[in-house]
Amino acid sequence: DQPVKAMERDKVITCRYTLRENPPDILLTNYKMLDFLLLRPADRDLWRYNTPDTLKYLVVDELHTFDGAQGTDLSCLLRRLKSRLDIPSGHLCCVGTSATLGEKENAPDVLGYAASVFGEPFDADALITEERLSAGEFLENDMAVRFDLPDPGDTNDLDPESFDSPLEYLGRQAFLWFGDEGPRKDGESDDEWRVRLGTLLRGHVFFQNFLKVLGGRPMEYSDLLGRLVKVAPRLGEREDSYGSLVLDSLVSLVSHARKREGERLRPLVTVQVQGWLREMRRMVASVPLRESRPELFFSDDLKADRLSRTLPVIHCRDCGAMGWTSSEDQDDGSVEIRDLKSFYSGFFNKSRKIRYLFPGEAGGEHRGLAGKTRKLCPSCMTLSDVRDGGPCPLCGEPGLVPVFVPDSQYQKTLKDGTVKVLSSNDCPFCGSSRGLSIFGARSTTLSSVMISQTMTSRGNDDKKMLAFSDSVQDAAHHAGFFGARTYRFTLRTAMAKYIADGGEGKTLSEFAAGLPRYWSSKLDGGEYVSTFIAPDQAWRREFARLKETGTLPGGVFLENLSKRLGWEAFTEFGLNSHIGRTLEKSGVAVASPDPAFFAHSAALVLEALRNELPGMAPPEEREVSFFLSGLVQRMKTKGALYHPELEEYIRR
Ligand SMILES: [Zn+2]
Ligand SMILES: [Zn+2]
């Protein structure tokens, strides 16, 4: 886009030269940019008309995001700005805004924080907080006239998953709470219904209790449910999910309900549901003492004595095998981890001392796996070789845990000829190369799962996402990551729908061709393009034009988009079938050879082997089928599937 040089009806000036020539009255910027504006010689002109009392207001949005080092950065920057423009202290009117920070109760902290960021004093009355009605004020004129909880014979009736659309679910819930009065009536407009729903809710004792229990403050879902069970014991009497389904049903109706304020419709009350995730890093699992089961912990949450009875967890990305990992002290067999950090560095450097301990695979050596079963003592954390249920030779603990310890060491000859013993992280069970990795999930991964879950939900009819990052450097990376993930999940959902709606049983190439046809017939042109455009293609001019003016891209663009969609479907079942939450791994669909064709091929192979290996005992039919299916599976996951686009790469 061309930088805008003059103000227009719906445009502000974005041209830097124009801005420098005629400095703006209001400068909208971010703190990195402001830093540049104070540094770059070219930007000096921007400040040339500033006398010490020119700048009057300084507003920092999202003040709460500037904590720690960023807070220090910002406060130094603001002090530099004041010093550069020679602004006397006490002159500037400083404003910080935040939707997260600023309860009346901790006013001194908030004011102190603002004072140190801005370097200006803040009076006690400088904090402006929200004005909210209490539940009592809100319900002042509402009598409780309804008392019954929804009581369907079947909890499916309360489950959003049983309905095809959000409106269908809401209509049914309105009936369950309010009988025939609840659902939208014939001839009633949606707005009228939503306002009436609000009135009905205000007269329900459960809604009234719900507001009172919340007391105008956020509350954790389980706490809220627990408090509601106390006032409505029936909620807790039925099977586990009844209580939460009723609560969800109420919250859904409340979110849909409206009230009339003059001409305008406003939400009955503001509803905000938040999901919080904690990054799963430095995870450990306990080594169970007698009969109990291993439990997963954040190592940061454990005190030293508890931590010493836990070990980090590894899992295989491909087959899901899971166990503990540690490094073994060669002298005394201890696998206690004294310092997680140095363990991790040993793990990533493939130290020969690294051990994998699989409790569920004890006895694996009898199945031909390389390694042996040893005994882990949950009390003194040593590995020993005692047999037949004997106690720990070191501390006498009787409840030893049998674990399969694979032989993971291998030798590597370095450039200078020396031989080094390393520990491999190939999976001992499925052979996946570097398959064993430390169990955990980064916040980006967790959030992308949450995003795709909400983006692909049938209940989401207004898909929008805003991502905040506490690090400027990471923001671009995160945006790309979320974009790619969301695309992948959209694709999988689209494939799953096509499979359920006629795509099942097709050959892979029919499927890859049918998928774009199916969706381009279901969606209008603009929707089709914006749903399925790959993030790495979103820069295309035709797509930008579609977004701005609604002009549909041309035939070649659409053809390429469909080609790409087909290709993505193709790799989802082949090369990428084991990366992430694929259709194959989540048990939705898998590509497999045609059974008749496969049997025929197996018979041909068998015949060839019989003829060409005379004198040798011919393999059994079962063995040949087994081998072939392994081979085909392997070829599939390695991407050895024929696609016309690969023609040029095929060596003959
Ligand atoms: Zn594996
Ligand atoms: Zn012991």
XYZ file of C-alpha atoms and ligand atoms in Angstrom:
654
model
C 0.000 0.000 0.000
C 1.082 3.551 -0.735
C 1.737 5.644 2.391
C -1.104 8.146 2.835
C 0.044 11.762 2.498
C -3.143 13.626 3.365
C -5.967 13.037 5.758
C -9.031 11.448 4.190
C -12.454 10.534 5.410
C -11.370 7.045 6.463
C -7.598 7.356 6.412
C -4.943 8.923 8.601
C -1.562 10.116 7.390
C 0.922 7.263 7.338
C 3.632 8.804 5.173
C 6.691 9.339 7.348
C 8.002 12.319 5.391
C 4.695 14.121 5.624
C 4.592 13.415 9.355
C 8.065 14.851 9.836
C 7.193 17.938 7.770
C 4.007 18.583 9.709
C 4.357 16.909 13.085
C 1.005 15.506 14.261
C -0.856 16.749 17.325
C -1.426 13.200 18.437
C 1.325 10.678 17.949
C 0.136 7.070 18.003
C 3.112 4.777 18.379
C 4.555 1.865 20.295
C 7.481 1.976 22.644
C 9.990 0.418 20.240
C 9.057 2.985 17.605
C 9.185 5.873 20.059
C 12.671 4.701 20.941
C 13.663 5.002 17.250
C 11.964 8.371 16.913
C 14.177 9.717 19.679
C 17.334 8.157 18.224
C 17.237 8.451 14.443
C 18.706 11.639 13.013
C 16.074 11.573 10.259
C 13.319 11.808 12.842
C 14.804 14.862 14.532
C 12.464 17.139 12.561
C 9.474 15.520 14.182
C 10.357 17.246 17.459
C 11.552 20.570 16.132
C 8.477 22.599 17.185
C 8.294 21.086 20.674
C 8.821 23.633 23.442
C 8.888 22.274 27.032
C 5.137 22.741 27.454
C 3.993 21.495 24.017
C 3.455 17.886 24.965
C 0.625 17.736 27.483
C -0.685 14.199 27.601
C 1.087 10.879 27.634
C -1.118 7.790 27.431
C 0.176 4.248 27.810
C -2.327 1.579 26.858
C -2.281 -1.894 28.465
C -0.129 -0.589 31.289
C -0.117 -3.968 33.015
C 1.841 -5.601 30.186
C 4.945 -3.624 31.100
C 6.195 -5.681 33.988
C 9.737 -6.790 34.775
C 12.407 -5.800 32.276
C 9.881 -4.242 29.880
C 8.616 -1.990 32.670
C 12.171 -0.801 33.258
C 12.645 -0.253 29.512
C 9.470 1.784 29.272
C 10.176 3.934 32.310
C 13.677 4.758 31.031
C 12.208 5.607 27.637
C 9.617 7.976 29.133
C 12.314 9.680 31.190
C 14.415 10.106 28.042
C 11.427 11.591 26.230
C 10.893 14.131 29.001
C 14.566 14.998 29.162
C 14.865 15.299 25.368
C 11.884 17.699 25.186
C 12.935 19.426 28.367
C 9.553 18.909 30.012
C 9.493 20.196 33.593
C 8.385 17.700 36.209
C 4.710 17.937 37.130
C 3.749 19.345 33.721
C 2.725 16.185 31.865
C -0.656 14.590 32.426
C 0.158 10.880 32.418
C -2.542 8.278 31.833
C -2.251 4.484 31.996
C -5.098 2.235 30.908
C -5.679 -1.408 31.668
C -8.619 -3.777 31.760
C -6.672 -6.136 33.986
C -5.100 -3.904 36.569
C -6.694 -1.581 39.059
C -8.964 -2.827 41.818
C -9.871 -0.276 44.467
C -8.396 -2.541 47.153
C -4.865 -2.405 45.801
C -4.910 1.255 44.825
C -1.612 2.078 46.584
C 0.212 -0.635 44.607
C -1.275 0.436 41.294
C -0.551 4.121 41.912
C 2.969 3.312 43.051
C 3.529 1.249 39.921
C 2.238 4.060 37.682
C 4.393 6.600 39.528
C 7.528 4.558 38.957
C 6.764 3.875 35.287
C 5.942 7.526 34.449
C 8.299 9.137 36.947
C 5.512 11.489 38.058
C 3.498 11.561 41.284
C -0.066 10.163 41.259
C -2.693 11.405 43.738
C -4.849 8.988 45.690
C -7.881 9.878 43.543
C -6.044 9.290 40.263
C -7.288 5.703 40.067
C -10.539 5.395 38.126
C -12.097 1.976 38.473
C -15.117 0.266 37.047
C -18.577 1.133 38.358
C -20.566 -2.054 38.545
C -23.992 -2.900 39.914
C -24.043 -5.485 42.671
C -26.258 -8.565 42.187
C -28.712 -7.064 44.697
C -28.934 -3.759 42.796
C -29.258 -5.521 39.468
C -32.110 -7.745 40.678
C -33.812 -5.078 42.787
C -37.203 -5.381 41.095
C -37.096 -9.046 40.162
C -39.158 -11.567 42.092
C -38.131 -15.205 41.954
C -41.016 -16.984 40.270
C -39.245 -20.072 38.922
C -37.330 -22.589 40.955
C -36.820 -25.765 38.914
C -33.567 -26.956 37.381
C -33.715 -28.510 33.926
C -34.579 -32.155 34.339
C -34.310 -34.012 31.067
C -34.478 -37.799 31.307
C -31.378 -37.843 29.141
C -28.312 -35.630 29.770
C -27.749 -35.621 25.983
C -30.435 -32.952 25.918
C -28.095 -30.678 27.880
C -25.025 -31.489 25.837
C -24.139 -28.933 23.128
C -22.487 -31.744 21.170
C -25.894 -33.319 20.515
C -27.106 -30.326 18.494
C -26.395 -29.286 14.941
C -26.292 -25.558 15.570
C -25.956 -23.143 18.484
C -29.520 -21.902 17.952
C -30.946 -25.400 18.118
C -29.094 -25.945 21.391
C -30.277 -22.620 22.825
C -33.904 -23.294 21.867
C -33.818 -26.652 23.605
C -32.157 -25.192 26.717
C -34.796 -22.442 26.897
C -37.438 -25.175 26.891
C -35.659 -27.172 29.609
C -35.495 -24.120 31.902
C -38.805 -22.426 31.131
C -41.064 -25.027 29.507
C -43.234 -23.852 26.616
C -42.620 -20.225 27.639
C -38.907 -20.548 26.850
C -38.299 -21.148 23.139
C -38.787 -18.530 20.450
C -42.443 -18.298 19.480
C -43.955 -18.232 16.023
C -43.901 -14.720 14.649
C -41.509 -13.510 17.347
C -38.346 -11.825 16.094
C -34.970 -13.005 17.332
C -34.469 -9.713 19.187
C -37.852 -9.992 20.916
C -37.054 -13.529 21.947
C -33.670 -12.556 23.370
C -35.204 -9.745 25.427
C -37.946 -12.068 26.684
C -35.280 -14.640 27.571
C -33.615 -11.973 29.711
C -36.856 -11.344 31.597
C -37.426 -15.055 32.138
C -33.896 -15.494 33.469
C -34.202 -12.611 35.939
C -37.176 -14.379 37.498
C -35.342 -17.661 37.940
C -33.939 -18.310 41.391
C -30.952 -20.220 39.984
C -29.890 -17.246 37.843
C -30.308 -14.977 40.869
C -28.162 -17.308 42.986
C -25.632 -17.541 40.178
C -25.153 -13.746 40.198
C -25.008 -13.623 43.990
C -22.463 -16.427 44.226
C -20.253 -14.686 41.658
C -20.546 -11.441 43.607
C -19.331 -9.415 40.628
C -15.934 -11.105 40.599
C -14.323 -13.699 38.380
C -14.440 -17.198 39.811
C -12.883 -20.504 38.888
C -15.324 -22.856 37.208
C -14.996 -25.631 39.802
C -15.377 -23.185 42.723
C -18.448 -21.692 41.113
C -20.003 -25.104 40.577
C -19.143 -26.140 44.159
C -20.818 -23.023 45.577
C -23.901 -23.543 43.408
C -24.231 -27.178 44.554
C -24.513 -25.843 48.110
C -27.580 -23.750 47.248
C -28.988 -26.283 44.779
C -27.997 -29.725 46.128
C -29.767 -31.492 43.252
C -26.983 -30.265 40.964
C -24.502 -32.537 42.719
C -26.743 -35.557 43.089
C -26.652 -36.824 39.531
C -23.760 -38.225 37.550
C -20.598 -36.127 37.256
C -21.439 -34.156 34.170
C -24.995 -33.110 35.089
C -23.934 -30.169 37.279
C -21.533 -28.702 34.728
C -23.952 -29.251 31.831
C -26.631 -27.317 33.729
C -24.197 -24.519 34.490
C -23.069 -24.377 30.839
C -26.690 -24.348 29.743
C -27.441 -21.390 32.005
C -24.334 -19.468 30.912
C -25.256 -20.043 27.267
C -28.761 -18.678 27.759
C -27.451 -15.731 29.765
C -24.972 -14.929 26.967
C -27.776 -14.976 24.423
C -30.204 -12.902 26.509
C -30.555 -9.158 25.927
C -32.104 -6.163 27.611
C -33.523 -3.061 25.981
C -31.936 0.281 26.782
C -33.889 2.883 24.882
C -33.542 1.920 21.231
C -30.565 -0.314 21.768
C -30.220 -3.954 22.676
C -27.573 -4.603 25.273
C -26.350 -7.882 26.744
C -28.370 -8.873 29.801
C -25.085 -9.061 31.687
C -21.533 -9.083 30.398
C -20.284 -12.644 30.153
C -16.625 -13.444 29.889
C -15.277 -16.979 29.960
C -11.524 -17.403 30.191
C -9.415 -20.493 29.700
C -6.028 -20.420 31.385
C -3.155 -22.626 30.381
C 0.107 -23.242 32.122
C 3.119 -24.055 30.033
C 4.118 -27.666 30.662
C 7.835 -27.368 31.176
C 10.182 -29.139 33.568
C 7.559 -31.820 34.123
C 8.373 -34.773 36.374
C 6.491 -37.902 37.465
C 6.623 -39.513 40.892
C 8.066 -42.977 41.360
C 5.184 -44.637 43.184
C 5.690 -46.115 46.614
C 3.759 -49.408 46.990
C 0.706 -49.891 44.788
C 0.109 -46.178 44.072
C 0.374 -44.818 40.528
C 2.875 -42.358 39.086
C 1.616 -38.792 39.117
C 2.659 -35.914 36.911
C 3.935 -32.697 38.529
C 5.423 -29.364 37.617
C 8.878 -29.689 39.178
C 8.685 -26.004 40.137
C 5.783 -26.838 42.462
C 7.625 -29.490 44.489
C 9.780 -29.098 47.588
C 13.230 -30.680 47.494
C 12.371 -33.882 49.388
C 9.353 -34.609 47.203
C 11.242 -33.635 44.058
C 14.014 -36.130 44.816
C 11.433 -38.972 44.502
C 10.426 -37.928 40.994
C 12.011 -38.256 37.566
C 11.580 -36.418 34.256
C 9.246 -38.054 31.765
C 9.940 -39.076 28.167
C 7.521 -40.206 25.543
C 7.719 -41.423 21.986
C 6.200 -38.977 19.535
C 5.212 -41.814 17.242
C 3.980 -44.754 19.292
C 3.235 -42.979 22.575
C 5.477 -45.196 24.755
C 6.037 -43.382 28.033
C 8.498 -43.752 30.860
C 10.887 -42.024 33.197
C 14.314 -40.854 32.242
C 17.337 -40.098 34.345
C 21.073 -40.337 34.380
C 22.611 -43.243 36.220
C 25.497 -42.808 38.556
C 27.823 -45.591 37.382
C 29.211 -46.294 40.868
C 26.173 -46.756 43.047
C 23.344 -47.190 40.524
C 21.538 -44.106 41.813
C 19.203 -42.433 39.349
C 18.195 -39.626 41.690
C 18.271 -36.305 39.902
C 20.102 -33.723 41.932
C 19.963 -30.967 39.395
C 17.346 -30.922 36.628
C 19.220 -28.374 34.579
C 22.372 -30.431 34.284
C 20.242 -33.504 33.574
C 18.625 -31.702 30.622
C 21.974 -30.667 29.243
C 23.142 -34.313 29.560
C 19.977 -35.448 27.787
C 20.371 -33.076 24.874
C 24.075 -33.904 24.579
C 23.208 -37.623 24.502
C 25.346 -38.345 27.564
C 26.132 -42.046 27.957
C 24.704 -41.927 31.462
C 21.169 -41.248 30.240
C 18.733 -44.068 31.037
C 15.147 -44.664 29.992
C 12.975 -46.563 32.455
C 9.693 -47.987 31.161
C 7.574 -49.391 34.010
C 4.828 -50.687 31.724
C 7.279 -52.567 29.519
C 9.025 -54.645 32.207
C 9.974 -58.022 30.739
C 10.420 -56.475 27.298
C 13.652 -58.420 26.758
C 11.569 -61.582 26.482
C 9.857 -60.031 23.490
C 13.202 -59.637 21.805
C 13.842 -56.004 22.721
C 17.445 -55.017 23.403
C 17.713 -54.146 27.064
C 16.828 -55.657 30.388
C 14.365 -55.449 33.226
C 15.765 -53.894 36.394
C 14.311 -52.819 39.727
C 13.865 -49.199 40.658
C 13.690 -48.398 44.371
C 11.149 -45.644 45.071
C 12.769 -45.029 48.431
C 16.478 -44.577 47.678
C 16.093 -44.128 43.888
C 18.645 -46.734 42.834
C 18.528 -49.289 40.045
C 19.386 -52.827 41.064
C 19.177 -56.312 39.643
C 17.443 -58.155 42.520
C 15.177 -60.988 41.452
C 11.993 -62.607 42.581
C 10.410 -59.893 44.663
C 13.384 -59.364 46.975
C 13.828 -56.029 48.769
C 16.166 -53.205 47.775
C 19.755 -54.317 48.485
C 20.638 -50.801 49.604
C 17.792 -49.688 51.832
C 15.579 -52.771 52.308
C 12.489 -51.216 50.688
C 10.265 -54.144 49.630
C 8.118 -52.358 47.020
C 10.517 -52.164 44.055
C 9.212 -51.077 40.663
C 10.206 -53.326 37.728
C 11.283 -51.203 34.781
C 12.499 -52.100 31.316
C 15.785 -50.293 30.628
C 16.595 -50.412 26.908
C 20.185 -50.570 25.688
C 20.445 -47.091 24.347
C 24.211 -46.656 24.151
C 25.971 -46.570 20.829
C 29.468 -45.700 19.654
C 30.368 -42.820 17.484
C 33.775 -42.251 15.915
C 34.696 -38.595 16.001
C 36.726 -36.770 13.328
C 39.977 -37.190 15.272
C 39.438 -40.946 15.429
C 38.444 -41.184 19.079
C 35.419 -43.296 19.874
C 32.712 -41.824 22.043
C 29.863 -43.653 23.729
C 26.574 -41.803 23.428
C 23.009 -42.506 24.369
C 20.493 -42.653 21.546
C 16.944 -41.388 21.810
C 15.549 -43.665 19.119
C 12.389 -45.341 20.357
C 13.171 -48.930 21.431
C 9.599 -50.050 20.721
C 8.701 -48.634 17.325
C 12.158 -47.692 16.077
C 11.203 -44.061 15.484
C 14.403 -42.157 14.875
C 14.969 -39.617 17.701
C 11.415 -40.482 18.728
C 11.945 -40.199 22.489
C 11.618 -36.679 23.709
C 11.133 -34.956 27.035
C 7.454 -34.762 27.846
C 6.090 -31.220 27.917
C 4.218 -28.644 25.892
C 5.185 -25.075 25.146
C 2.642 -22.333 25.627
C 2.551 -21.718 21.858
C 1.565 -25.341 21.268
C -1.041 -25.336 24.018
C -2.565 -22.069 22.860
C -2.662 -23.216 19.265
C -4.631 -26.287 20.319
C -7.019 -24.060 22.258
C -7.318 -21.707 19.294
C -8.074 -24.454 16.818
C -10.524 -26.024 19.216
C -12.486 -22.772 19.491
C -12.066 -21.881 15.825
C -13.442 -25.177 14.584
C -16.255 -25.381 17.124
C -19.773 -25.384 15.729
C -20.681 -23.032 18.569
C -18.361 -20.335 17.253
C -20.256 -18.193 14.752
C -18.000 -15.168 15.082
C -14.418 -16.262 14.585
C -11.946 -13.662 15.710
C -8.626 -13.887 17.402
C -6.308 -11.357 18.980
C -2.964 -12.660 20.176
C -0.855 -10.738 22.657
C 2.741 -11.597 23.249
C 4.955 -10.335 26.038
C 7.908 -10.298 23.725
C 8.194 -8.169 20.617
C 10.754 -10.561 19.135
C 8.463 -13.573 19.544
C 5.302 -11.903 18.317
C 5.956 -12.408 14.610
C 6.995 -15.997 15.214
C 3.861 -16.664 17.270
C 1.620 -15.090 14.664
C 3.092 -17.332 11.968
C 2.848 -20.357 14.211
C -0.791 -19.759 15.131
C -1.656 -19.061 11.514
C -0.080 -22.304 10.331
C -1.671 -24.337 13.115
C -5.099 -22.861 12.577
C -4.811 -23.636 8.868
C -3.870 -27.239 9.620
C -6.818 -27.710 11.972
C -9.238 -26.102 9.526
C -8.002 -28.527 6.872
C -8.469 -31.535 9.112
C -11.964 -30.492 10.102
C -12.826 -29.920 6.441
C -11.472 -33.346 5.520
C -13.357 -35.017 8.363
C -16.599 -33.411 7.165
C -15.998 -34.512 3.591
C -15.210 -38.050 4.785
C -18.504 -38.164 6.669
C -20.338 -36.747 3.674
C -19.339 -39.049 0.841
C -15.533 -38.929 0.898
C -15.131 -42.249 2.663
C -13.869 -45.221 0.656
C -12.468 -43.139 -2.192
C -8.977 -43.637 -3.536
C -6.458 -41.081 -2.368
C -6.354 -39.263 -5.700
C -10.169 -39.227 -5.945
C -10.226 -37.841 -2.424
C -7.624 -35.152 -3.148
C -9.623 -34.067 -6.200
C -13.000 -34.392 -4.492
C -12.167 -32.346 -1.399
C -11.796 -28.979 -3.161
C -14.842 -29.751 -5.338
C -16.900 -30.575 -2.264
C -15.996 -27.404 -0.397
C -16.189 -25.047 -3.327
C -19.763 -26.243 -3.822
C -20.605 -25.801 -0.121
C -19.155 -22.313 0.357
C -19.488 -19.185 -1.699
C -16.371 -18.133 -3.586
C -15.108 -15.616 -1.030
C -15.671 -17.952 1.892
C -13.951 -20.789 0.076
C -10.857 -18.718 -0.614
C -10.587 -17.177 2.844
C -11.151 -20.515 4.596
C -8.635 -22.495 2.593
C -5.930 -20.076 1.580
C -2.616 -21.293 3.015
C -0.911 -18.783 5.347
C 2.119 -18.715 3.031
C -0.129 -17.579 0.166
C -2.014 -14.881 2.056
C 0.316 -12.201 0.683
C -1.044 -12.595 -2.841
C -2.456 -9.456 -4.367
C -5.647 -11.191 -5.459
C -6.337 -12.226 -1.894
C -5.701 -8.698 -0.612
C -8.184 -7.430 -3.207
C -10.759 -9.970 -2.124
C -10.441 -8.764 1.480
C -10.665 -5.108 0.582
C -13.198 -5.029 -2.196
C -14.800 -8.479 -2.234
C -13.606 -9.079 -5.800
C -13.278 -12.806 -6.368
C -9.820 -13.919 -7.575
C -9.479 -15.249 -11.094
C -9.625 -18.805 -12.371
C -5.903 -19.529 -12.164
C -5.791 -18.425 -8.542
C -8.767 -20.633 -7.675
C -7.310 -23.548 -9.578
C -4.031 -23.259 -7.669
C -5.875 -22.986 -4.391
C -7.756 -26.188 -5.120
C -4.545 -27.883 -6.200
C -2.910 -26.884 -2.941
C -5.907 -28.125 -0.964
C -5.696 -31.469 -2.743
C -1.972 -31.648 -2.057
C -2.528 -30.950 1.639
C -5.100 -33.754 1.785
C -2.620 -36.031 0.080
C 0.224 -35.354 2.524
C -2.111 -35.498 5.520
C -2.553 -39.188 4.720
C 1.066 -39.770 3.723
C 4.193 -37.877 4.662
C 2.529 -35.857 7.431
C 0.247 -38.577 8.732
C 2.225 -38.867 11.958
C 3.031 -35.240 12.691
C 0.714 -33.589 15.198
C -2.937 -34.387 15.785
C -3.515 -35.914 12.373
C -6.659 -37.632 11.160
C -4.782 -40.923 11.377
C -3.483 -40.411 14.909
C -6.819 -39.174 16.208
C -8.538 -42.236 14.748
C -10.703 -40.378 12.219
C -9.412 -41.782 8.945
C -6.473 -43.616 7.490
C -5.294 -44.363 3.975
C -4.680 -48.061 3.449
C -4.194 -50.301 0.418
C -7.232 -51.825 -1.242
C -7.537 -55.267 0.474
C -8.204 -57.192 -2.758
C -5.326 -55.507 -4.545
C -3.090 -56.051 -1.550
C -3.952 -59.775 -1.329
C -3.285 -60.136 -5.033
C 0.136 -58.462 -4.691
C 0.981 -60.653 -1.706
C 0.149 -63.747 -3.733
C 2.382 -62.590 -6.595
C 5.265 -61.917 -4.216
C 4.812 -65.303 -2.610
C 4.876 -67.013 -5.990
C 7.998 -65.132 -7.048
C 9.773 -66.039 -3.807
C 8.872 -69.727 -4.214
C 10.220 -69.768 -7.742
C 13.322 -67.729 -7.136
C 14.467 -69.230 -3.872
C 14.445 -72.908 -4.723
C 15.736 -75.157 -1.991
C 14.827 -72.717 0.749
C 11.775 -73.248 2.887
C 9.202 -70.949 1.243
C 7.803 -68.238 3.516
C 4.236 -68.586 4.652
C 1.512 -66.487 3.122
C 0.935 -64.796 6.453
C 4.590 -63.770 6.715
C 4.586 -62.266 3.246
C 1.429 -60.241 3.968
C 2.957 -59.092 7.209
C 6.142 -57.969 5.533
C 4.292 -56.237 2.709
C 1.966 -54.340 4.992
C 4.959 -53.139 7.018
C 6.683 -52.053 3.812
C 3.631 -50.182 2.531
C 3.122 -48.514 5.905
C 6.750 -47.427 5.946
C 6.592 -46.095 2.384
C 3.449 -44.187 3.199
C 4.870 -42.371 6.211
C 8.055 -41.626 4.271
C 6.021 -39.973 1.558
C 6.514 -42.629 -1.139
C 3.029 -42.122 -2.579
C 2.552 -41.237 -6.220
C 1.281 -37.743 -6.936
C 1.438 -36.171 -10.411
C 3.264 -33.128 -9.020
C 6.111 -35.428 -7.961
C 6.588 -36.827 -11.477
C 9.764 -34.818 -12.105
C 11.401 -36.056 -8.929
C 10.893 -39.741 -9.557
C 14.090 -41.575 -10.450
C 13.518 -44.422 -12.804
Zn 7.874 -45.326 19.644
Zn 16.331 -48.536 48.133
